[in-house]
Short mmCIF file of C-alpha atoms in Angstrom, two decimals:
data_model
loop_
_atom_site.label_atom_id
_atom_site.label_comp_id
_atom_site.label_asym_id
_atom_site.label_seq_id
_atom_site.Cartn_x
_atom_site.Cartn_y
_atom_site.Cartn_z
CA MET A 27 196.02 133.68 105.92
CA VAL A 28 197.21 130.25 104.93
CA LYS A 29 200.30 131.70 103.27
CA LEU A 30 201.13 133.68 106.43
CA THR A 31 200.91 130.57 108.62
CA THR A 32 203.09 128.56 106.29
CA CYS A 33 205.68 131.29 106.28
CA LEU A 34 205.81 131.37 110.08
CA HIS A 35 206.29 127.60 110.21
CA HIS A 36 209.20 127.81 107.77
CA ARG A 37 210.84 130.56 109.83
CA LEU A 38 210.51 128.57 113.09
CA LEU A 39 211.94 125.45 111.45
CA ALA A 40 214.89 127.41 110.12
CA ALA A 41 215.56 128.89 113.56
CA LEU A 42 215.53 125.43 115.16
CA LEU A 43 217.91 124.09 112.55
CA ALA A 44 220.24 126.99 113.18
CA CYS A 45 220.25 126.28 116.95
CA LEU A 46 221.10 122.59 116.64
CA PRO A 47 224.88 123.13 116.37
CA LEU A 48 224.77 125.37 119.44
CA LEU A 49 222.85 122.73 121.43
CA ALA A 50 225.32 120.05 120.38
CA LEU A 51 228.21 122.30 121.43
CA ALA A 52 226.56 122.95 124.81
CA GLN A 53 226.07 119.22 125.37
CA ASP A 54 229.70 118.59 124.42
CA ASN A 55 230.86 121.23 126.89
CA GLU A 56 228.70 119.69 129.61
CA ALA A 57 230.10 116.24 128.82
CA ARG A 58 233.61 117.59 129.38
CA GLN A 59 232.77 119.01 132.78
CA ALA A 60 234.12 115.75 134.33
CA PHE A 61 235.75 112.64 132.88
CA ILE A 62 237.83 109.65 134.10
CA GLU A 63 241.22 108.48 132.90
CA LEU A 64 242.66 105.03 133.76
CA SER A 65 246.22 103.76 133.41
CA ALA A 66 247.76 100.40 134.35
CA SER A 67 251.38 99.32 134.76
CA GLU A 68 250.81 95.96 133.03
CA ASP A 69 248.65 94.57 130.28
CA GLU A 70 249.86 91.00 130.89
CA LEU A 71 250.94 89.60 134.24
CA TYR A 72 251.22 86.42 136.31
CA VAL A 73 248.70 85.23 138.85
CA GLN A 74 249.28 86.98 142.23
CA GLN A 75 251.63 89.47 140.58
CA GLN A 76 251.28 93.11 141.55
CA MET A 77 249.75 95.55 139.05
CA HIS A 78 249.62 99.31 139.63
CA LEU A 79 246.33 101.01 138.64
CA ARG A 80 245.98 104.80 138.58
CA VAL A 81 242.51 106.42 138.53
CA LYS A 82 242.32 110.14 137.67
CA LEU A 83 239.14 112.23 137.67
CA TYR A 84 239.27 115.53 135.77
CA TYR A 85 236.58 118.14 136.53
CA THR A 86 236.08 121.86 136.05
CA ASN A 87 235.16 124.52 138.56
CA ASN A 88 231.51 124.14 137.60
CA VAL A 89 231.34 120.73 139.34
CA ILE A 90 230.17 121.32 142.91
CA GLN A 91 229.91 117.72 144.19
CA GLY A 92 230.28 114.12 143.07
CA GLN A 93 231.13 110.51 143.90
CA LEU A 94 233.86 108.38 142.32
CA SER A 95 233.76 104.58 142.62
CA ASP A 96 236.75 102.33 143.40
CA PRO A 97 237.84 99.27 141.39
CA GLU A 98 236.52 95.93 142.60
CA HIS A 99 236.48 92.32 141.44
CA PRO A 100 235.76 89.06 143.30
CA ASP A 101 238.91 87.33 141.99
CA VAL A 102 241.32 90.21 142.60
CA MET A 103 242.87 91.42 145.86
CA ILE A 104 242.81 95.25 145.65
CA GLU A 105 244.46 97.69 148.05
CA GLN A 106 244.71 101.46 147.84
CA ILE A 107 248.23 102.80 148.36
CA GLY A 108 248.80 106.23 149.76
CA GLU A 109 246.28 108.99 150.27
CA GLN A 110 244.05 110.54 147.63
CA LYS A 111 245.85 113.35 145.77
CA GLN A 112 244.26 116.60 144.56
CA TYR A 113 245.94 119.07 142.23
CA ARG A 114 245.37 121.13 139.05
CA GLU A 115 246.40 120.20 135.52
CA LEU A 116 246.24 121.93 132.13
CA LEU A 117 244.83 119.63 129.44
CA ASP A 118 243.98 120.68 125.85
CA GLY A 119 244.03 124.32 126.86
CA GLU A 120 241.54 123.77 129.68
CA ARG A 121 242.51 123.97 133.36
CA TYR A 122 241.04 121.07 135.35
CA ARG A 123 240.97 120.03 138.95
CA VAL A 124 242.27 116.46 139.35
CA VAL A 125 241.55 113.75 141.93
CA GLU A 126 244.06 110.88 141.75
CA ARG A 127 243.86 107.50 143.47
CA ASN A 128 246.43 104.69 143.22
CA PHE A 129 245.73 101.01 143.70
CA VAL A 130 247.65 97.74 143.60
CA LEU A 131 245.86 94.68 142.21
CA PHE A 132 246.80 91.03 142.75
CA PRO A 133 244.83 88.67 140.45
CA GLN A 134 244.12 85.34 142.14
CA LYS A 135 243.07 83.29 139.11
CA PRO A 136 244.67 82.81 135.69
CA GLY A 137 242.82 83.75 132.51
CA GLN A 138 241.43 86.93 131.02
CA LEU A 139 240.52 89.57 133.57
CA GLN A 140 238.04 92.36 132.92
CA LEU A 141 237.50 94.91 135.68
CA PRO A 142 234.07 96.54 136.00
CA PRO A 143 233.79 100.20 134.91
CA ILE A 144 234.85 103.02 137.20
CA ASN A 145 231.89 105.42 137.51
CA PHE A 146 231.46 109.07 138.46
CA GLN A 147 228.20 110.81 139.31
CA GLY A 148 228.12 114.47 140.18
CA THR A 149 226.36 117.79 140.05
CA ALA A 150 227.46 120.87 138.08
CA ARG A 151 226.24 124.46 138.17
CA HIS A 152 225.52 126.36 134.94
CA ALA A 153 226.76 129.92 134.47
CA ARG A 154 223.16 131.12 134.80
CA GLY A 155 222.84 129.41 138.19
CA HIS A 156 220.78 126.29 137.55
CA GLN A 157 222.25 122.83 138.42
CA TYR A 158 222.35 119.68 136.35
CA ARG A 159 223.67 116.13 136.80
CA ILE A 160 226.80 114.86 135.06
CA THR A 161 228.09 111.29 134.77
CA ASP A 162 231.07 109.53 133.29
CA SER A 163 232.58 106.04 133.29
CA ALA A 164 235.80 104.40 132.12
CA THR A 165 236.67 100.74 131.61
CA LEU A 166 240.20 99.35 131.71
CA PHE A 167 241.34 97.18 128.86
CA PRO A 168 241.21 93.38 129.40
CA LEU A 169 244.21 91.89 131.26
CA GLU A 170 245.82 88.56 130.44
CA VAL A 171 246.68 86.70 133.68
CA ARG A 172 249.17 83.88 133.21
CA ASP A 173 249.40 80.78 135.38
CA ILE A 174 252.44 79.67 137.44
CA PRO A 175 255.19 78.44 135.07
CA ASP A 176 255.89 74.71 135.12
CA SER A 177 259.61 75.44 135.46
CA PHE A 178 259.19 77.10 138.86
CA SER A 179 260.88 74.91 141.51
CA GLY A 180 259.72 76.54 144.75
CA ARG A 181 256.94 75.45 147.09
CA THR A 182 255.51 78.96 147.48
CA TRP A 183 254.85 81.07 144.37
CA LEU A 184 256.56 84.46 144.81
CA PRO A 185 256.21 86.75 141.76
CA ALA A 186 258.12 89.91 142.71
CA THR A 187 260.71 92.43 141.58
CA SER A 188 263.08 91.70 144.48
CA VAL A 189 263.42 89.08 147.25
CA GLU A 190 266.20 89.15 149.87
CA ILE A 191 266.91 87.12 153.01
CA SER A 192 269.22 88.17 155.83
CA GLU A 193 269.97 87.31 159.45
CA ARG A 194 271.21 88.92 162.66
CA GLY A 195 272.32 87.52 165.99
CA LEU A 196 274.74 84.66 166.67
CA ASP A 197 277.62 87.11 167.03
CA GLN A 198 279.45 85.13 169.71
CA GLY A 199 283.19 85.25 169.15
CA GLY A 200 284.20 82.26 171.26
CA PRO A 201 282.88 78.73 171.56
CA VAL A 202 279.27 78.25 172.64
CA GLN A 203 278.72 76.65 176.05
CA PRO A 204 276.10 73.90 176.54
CA GLY A 205 272.79 75.40 177.70
CA GLU A 206 273.69 78.91 176.48
CA ASN A 207 270.73 80.70 174.92
CA LEU A 208 271.39 82.03 171.41
CA THR A 209 268.99 84.18 169.37
CA ARG A 210 268.80 84.16 165.58
CA THR A 211 266.48 86.44 163.58
CA LEU A 212 265.83 85.74 159.90
CA THR A 213 264.34 88.54 157.77
CA LEU A 214 262.67 87.99 154.39
CA THR A 215 262.04 91.21 152.41
CA THR A 216 260.16 91.45 149.09
CA GLU A 217 259.16 94.19 146.66
CA GLY A 218 255.82 93.66 144.94
CA LEU A 219 254.24 91.24 147.43
CA PRO A 220 252.33 91.79 150.71
CA ALA A 221 253.66 90.16 153.86
CA THR A 222 250.65 87.83 154.11
CA THR A 223 251.84 85.87 151.05
CA LEU A 224 255.38 85.21 152.36
CA PRO A 225 256.25 81.70 153.60
CA ASP A 226 257.62 80.95 157.07
CA VAL A 227 261.39 80.51 157.21
CA THR A 228 261.96 77.30 159.22
CA PRO A 229 265.28 75.66 158.33
CA GLN A 230 266.33 72.24 159.65
CA TYR A 231 268.80 72.66 162.50
CA PRO A 232 271.46 70.07 163.48
CA ASP A 233 270.98 67.68 166.41
CA ALA A 234 273.55 69.58 168.46
CA LEU A 235 271.13 72.52 168.75
CA ARG A 236 267.59 72.66 170.07
CA ALA A 237 265.44 75.21 168.21
CA TYR A 238 262.54 77.12 169.80
CA PRO A 239 260.95 79.33 167.09
CA GLU A 240 258.67 82.26 167.88
CA PRO A 241 255.60 83.21 165.80
CA ALA A 242 256.58 85.02 162.60
CA GLN A 243 256.10 88.81 162.53
CA ARG A 244 254.68 90.20 159.25
CA GLN A 245 254.53 93.80 158.11
CA SER A 246 253.47 95.40 154.80
CA SER A 247 254.16 98.95 153.66
CA ALA A 248 253.10 100.95 150.60
CA THR A 249 255.21 103.27 148.45
CA ASP A 250 254.65 105.04 145.15
CA GLU A 251 256.09 101.98 143.42
CA GLY A 252 253.77 99.50 145.14
CA VAL A 253 253.75 97.18 148.14
CA MET A 254 256.72 95.92 150.15
CA GLY A 255 256.40 92.92 152.46
CA GLN A 256 258.65 91.86 155.32
CA LEU A 257 258.67 88.72 157.46
CA GLN A 258 260.80 88.27 160.58
CA GLN A 259 261.32 84.84 162.13
CA THR A 260 263.12 84.70 165.51
CA VAL A 261 264.32 81.39 166.93
CA ALA A 262 266.13 80.57 170.18
CA LEU A 263 268.96 78.04 169.78
CA VAL A 264 270.28 76.10 172.80
CA PRO A 265 273.36 73.83 172.45
CA VAL A 266 272.71 70.29 173.66
CA PRO A 267 275.15 68.97 176.32
CA GLY A 268 277.33 66.13 175.12
CA HIS A 269 278.04 67.60 171.68
CA ASN A 270 281.35 69.22 170.89
CA GLY A 271 283.26 70.38 167.88
CA GLU A 272 281.18 72.31 165.37
CA ALA A 273 277.48 72.72 164.49
CA THR A 274 276.65 73.83 160.96
CA LEU A 275 273.54 75.87 160.28
CA PRO A 276 272.37 74.81 156.81
CA GLU A 277 272.06 77.10 153.81
CA ILE A 278 268.61 78.64 153.24
CA ARG A 279 267.35 78.85 149.65
CA ILE A 280 264.07 80.55 148.68
CA PRO A 281 263.08 80.35 144.97
CA TRP A 282 261.13 83.30 143.55
CA TRP A 283 260.09 84.57 140.12
CA ASP A 284 261.57 87.81 138.81
CA VAL A 285 258.65 89.40 136.92
CA GLU A 286 260.90 91.97 135.23
CA GLU A 287 263.28 89.42 133.73
CA ASP A 288 260.60 86.70 133.55
CA ARG A 289 262.75 83.96 135.06
CA GLU A 290 263.31 82.13 138.33
CA LYS A 291 265.83 83.37 140.86
CA ILE A 292 266.87 82.09 144.28
CA ALA A 293 267.45 84.13 147.42
CA VAL A 294 270.28 82.46 149.34
CA LEU A 295 271.48 82.78 152.94
CA PRO A 296 274.86 81.00 153.17
CA ALA A 297 275.51 78.29 155.73
CA ARG A 298 277.47 79.17 158.85
CA THR A 299 279.26 77.17 161.53
CA LEU A 300 279.13 77.52 165.32
CA ARG A 301 281.96 76.29 167.54
CA LEU A 302 280.77 74.26 170.52
CA ALA A 303 282.73 74.07 173.76
CA SER A 304 284.50 70.70 174.22
CA PRO A 305 283.81 68.54 177.30
CA ALA A 306 287.36 69.22 178.55
CA ALA A 307 286.80 72.96 178.51
CA THR A 308 283.51 72.54 180.30
CA ALA A 309 285.11 70.32 182.95
CA ASP A 310 287.70 73.00 183.73
CA LEU A 311 284.88 75.28 184.87
CA THR A 312 283.41 72.71 187.37
CA PRO A 313 284.69 72.37 190.98
CA ALA A 314 286.97 69.42 191.76
CA THR A 315 285.31 66.33 193.25
CA PRO A 316 286.10 65.16 196.78
CA GLY A 317 288.81 62.52 196.97
CA SER A 318 291.06 64.01 194.30
CA GLY A 319 294.66 64.92 195.01
CA GLU A 320 293.95 68.62 194.57
CA THR A 321 291.26 68.47 197.27
CA GLU A 322 293.58 66.76 199.72
CA ASP A 323 296.23 69.42 199.17
CA LEU A 324 293.73 72.21 199.76
CA ALA A 325 292.46 70.54 202.89
CA SER A 326 295.97 70.22 204.25
CA SER A 327 296.85 73.89 203.67
CA PRO A 328 296.74 76.30 206.65
CA ASP A 329 294.17 78.60 205.03
CA ASN A 330 291.79 75.74 204.44
CA SER A 331 292.18 74.60 208.04
CA VAL A 332 291.05 78.01 209.25
CA GLU A 333 288.07 77.93 206.87
CA SER A 334 287.09 74.43 208.06
CA ALA A 335 287.24 75.56 211.69
CA GLY A 336 285.02 78.54 210.89
CA THR A 337 282.56 76.30 209.07
CA HIS A 338 282.48 73.94 212.09
CA TRP A 339 280.97 76.68 214.29
CA THR A 340 278.63 78.11 211.67
CA TRP A 341 275.88 75.50 211.86
CA PRO A 342 275.61 75.37 215.69
CA LEU A 343 275.32 79.18 215.75
CA LEU A 344 272.59 79.12 213.09
CA ALA A 345 270.69 76.41 214.99
CA ALA A 346 270.87 78.38 218.22
CA THR A 347 269.66 81.53 216.45
CA PHE A 348 266.63 79.72 214.98
CA ALA A 349 265.80 78.15 218.36
CA LEU A 350 265.93 81.54 220.06
CA GLY A 351 263.64 82.96 217.37
CA TRP A 352 261.06 80.20 217.92
CA LEU A 353 261.12 80.72 221.68
CA THR A 354 260.63 84.47 221.23
CA THR A 355 257.69 83.88 218.89
CA GLY A 356 256.06 81.44 221.32
CA ALA A 357 256.41 83.84 224.23
CA ALA A 358 254.95 86.71 222.21
CA TRP A 359 251.99 84.54 221.19
CA TRP A 360 251.30 83.53 224.82
CA LEU A 361 251.46 87.12 226.06
CA GLN A 362 249.25 88.35 223.23
CA THR A 363 246.69 85.62 223.95
CA ARG A 364 246.54 86.58 227.62
CA ARG A 365 246.18 90.25 226.69
CA SER A 366 243.38 89.43 224.23
CA ASP A 367 241.55 87.39 226.84
CA ARG A 368 241.67 90.30 229.27
CA SER A 369 240.74 92.96 226.70
CA GLN A 370 237.86 90.97 225.12
CA PRO A 371 235.76 89.41 227.86
CA ASP A 372 232.96 88.66 225.36
CA THR A 373 235.11 86.17 223.42
CA GLY A 374 234.20 83.08 225.35
CA SER A 375 235.03 79.42 224.78
CA PRO A 376 232.59 76.64 223.86
CA ALA A 377 232.52 75.57 227.49
CA ASP A 378 231.00 78.94 228.37
CA ALA A 379 228.26 78.70 225.72
CA GLY A 380 225.59 78.01 228.28
CA GLY A 381 226.53 81.02 230.39
CA GLU A 382 224.26 83.91 231.08
CA SER A 383 226.33 86.36 228.99
CA GLU A 384 225.90 84.35 225.77
CA ARG A 385 222.19 83.89 226.38
CA GLY A 386 221.68 87.59 226.99
CA ARG A 387 223.57 88.61 223.87
CA PHE A 388 221.65 86.01 221.82
CA ALA A 389 218.34 87.44 223.05
CA LEU A 390 219.51 90.89 221.98
CA VAL A 391 220.47 89.61 218.51
CA CYS A 392 217.09 87.91 218.15
CA ASP A 393 215.25 91.12 219.07
CA GLN A 394 217.29 93.05 216.49
CA ALA A 395 216.62 90.42 213.81
CA ARG A 396 212.88 90.41 214.47
CA ALA A 397 212.73 94.22 214.29
CA LEU A 398 215.20 94.38 211.35
CA ASP A 399 217.43 96.71 213.38
CA PRO A 400 220.72 97.43 211.49
CA ALA A 401 222.59 97.12 214.81
CA PHE A 402 222.19 93.39 214.22
CA PHE A 403 225.24 93.44 211.95
CA ASP A 404 227.43 94.69 214.84
CA GLN A 405 226.11 92.27 217.47
CA LEU A 406 226.06 89.11 215.34
CA PRO A 407 229.88 88.59 215.20
CA ALA A 408 230.20 89.23 218.96
CA TRP A 409 227.51 86.64 219.79
CA VAL A 410 229.06 84.06 217.43
CA ARG A 411 232.45 84.56 219.12
CA GLN A 412 230.83 83.79 222.49
CA LEU A 413 228.96 80.80 221.07
CA THR A 414 231.76 79.13 219.13
CA GLY A 415 234.96 80.51 220.61
CA GLN A 416 236.14 81.27 217.08
CA PRO A 417 237.66 84.69 216.16
CA CYS A 418 234.73 85.91 214.06
CA HIS A 419 234.95 89.69 213.60
CA THR A 420 232.83 90.13 210.47
CA VAL A 421 229.33 89.16 209.44
CA GLY A 422 230.68 86.89 206.71
CA ALA A 423 232.98 85.06 209.13
CA ALA A 424 230.12 84.65 211.60
CA LEU A 425 227.88 83.14 208.95
CA GLU A 426 230.67 80.75 207.94
CA CYS A 427 231.01 79.56 211.54
CA LEU A 428 227.26 78.97 211.91
CA ASP A 429 227.05 77.27 208.48
CA GLU A 430 223.29 77.75 208.12
CA GLU A 431 222.19 78.29 204.51
CA ALA A 432 218.77 79.78 205.32
CA LEU A 433 220.37 82.29 207.68
CA ARG A 434 223.03 83.17 205.11
CA GLN A 435 220.41 83.84 202.43
CA ALA A 436 218.26 85.96 204.74
CA VAL A 437 221.20 88.11 205.89
CA SER A 438 222.38 88.52 202.29
CA GLN A 439 218.88 89.65 201.24
CA TRP A 440 218.85 92.16 204.11
CA GLN A 441 222.23 93.58 203.04
CA ARG A 442 221.09 93.94 199.42
CA HIS A 443 217.95 95.70 200.67
CA LEU A 444 219.99 98.18 202.71
CA PHE A 445 222.94 98.81 200.39
CA GLY A 446 221.89 97.63 196.93
CA LYS A 447 220.19 99.54 194.12
CA ASP A 448 218.14 96.72 192.58
CA GLY A 449 215.11 97.20 194.86
CA THR A 450 215.51 93.93 196.81
CA PRO A 451 212.74 93.62 199.45
CA ALA A 452 213.61 93.28 203.13
CA PRO A 453 213.58 89.77 204.62
CA ASP A 454 210.95 88.55 207.08
CA GLY A 455 212.07 89.45 210.62
CA PRO A 456 210.41 86.55 212.49
CA ALA A 457 211.75 84.07 209.90
CA LEU A 458 215.25 85.50 210.41
CA GLU A 459 214.87 85.03 214.17
CA LYS A 460 213.83 81.40 213.66
CA SER A 461 216.91 80.82 211.52
CA LEU A 462 219.09 82.21 214.31
CA LYS A 463 217.50 79.92 216.90
CA ARG A 464 217.83 76.93 214.59
CA SER A 465 221.51 77.70 213.98
CA ARG A 466 222.23 78.04 217.71
CA GLY A 467 220.44 74.78 218.47
CA SER A 468 222.30 72.90 215.71
CA TRP A 469 225.67 74.20 216.89
CA GLN A 470 224.99 73.26 220.54
CA GLN A 471 223.84 69.78 219.52
CA ASP A 472 226.99 69.24 217.47
CA ARG A 473 229.10 70.33 220.42
CA ARG A 474 227.40 67.80 222.70
CA LEU A 475 228.02 65.07 220.14
CA ARG A 476 231.69 65.99 220.09
CA GLY A 477 231.84 65.51 223.84
CA ASN A 478 232.04 69.23 224.58
CA ARG A 479 235.67 69.22 223.36
CA PRO A 480 236.87 72.42 221.77
CA GLY A 481 238.36 72.15 218.32
CA LEU A 482 241.90 72.92 217.28
CA PRO A 483 242.93 76.57 217.68
CA ASP A 484 243.25 78.75 214.65
CA PHE A 485 246.65 78.67 212.89
CA TYR A 486 247.10 82.39 213.59
CA PRO A 487 245.99 83.17 217.19
CA GLU A 488 243.66 86.10 217.64
CA GLY A 489 245.50 89.39 218.08
CA ILE A 490 248.56 88.52 216.01
CA ARG A 491 246.75 87.65 212.80
CA PRO A 492 248.78 89.00 209.82
#
């Protein structure tokens, strides 16, 4: 029995040892279900120089889902260029699906740079149907970031593959007149730098020209080769009166560092000269002053005599026309006022405030206020017109004429209660009536203090209000 057990143990151990190569092969196949490949355009670069990083994820058809991380570093400005690409590729006899992402990196500090690993986590399905997790990571080699060279002469560090400056505008063929508005647009274009890093182009203009620059316009674009930046600076130039001859726009020089040739270069916009109109040429365009010989000759000519005679009658005719217009306007106002008085008998004057009609309408308004009758809003302006003699045709205008704050608040609360949606409660009717009586008493007392003299009429009489 003991010999049989020992024999079984030896057979099981031999079977396990025989399966180990197959398990290792299966694990190796699973490890190759997905893997990452990194490639960089530079292994040594300057600070703020562009570096192109390509991230490629290879995976087989067994991979059903996964997540690929992006590069990141606190001291590096990283931007993805273009959209993610997906295609198939044959590698070592195996057909893979490929996900490709492209990035541009701009290191901001000199020294050795080590990017964190790029990681992938996914799920694969075995041929028998069960699922298992797969992972992979790849780390880019260390990068050597060099500092700005001491020999660089510019104020703004521009490491790029190309920098150009151009201009447009100022295409006037003849001399420039004083006060003429000229437009000049300077364009700075770079390859390998974003527009945010480009300096403003603000040359020093001569005293004969006043410069009014506009805010710079910046735009960045991405291509397969990297980033391109463009800056446009537009300035309005106005010649100053009193200057003649020529005005020279100075040469513009922008130093930059060619990263391909590893040396400084300078983008140059040559100087150009504008011709300014001379005072004599400007004087030829102005009319002759009175008292000169030319003026006397023109005045003595027959044509000028006819023109002077015509001018002599122009002003009296214009004055008569304006006078006739004023008289017509006054007559229309008077007729309209009389018609309004006849058509609106309830619009009384302050002298009629004590009449029976005003008292009766006031009693009606008080009854409506006490009962919170909505007809109050129609009768209030009519009563105020009788009381004050003012052309009050709306509730707001009537409240302005009475100038009683308690009454204004009560009427406003009533309107919110009727037309609002915030659930404002209705005002107290008797309190509203008291406010009306107090307002009427205050207005009558003020009128007695003024000596019962009506105030100035409204600027626009009633009936012809615009």
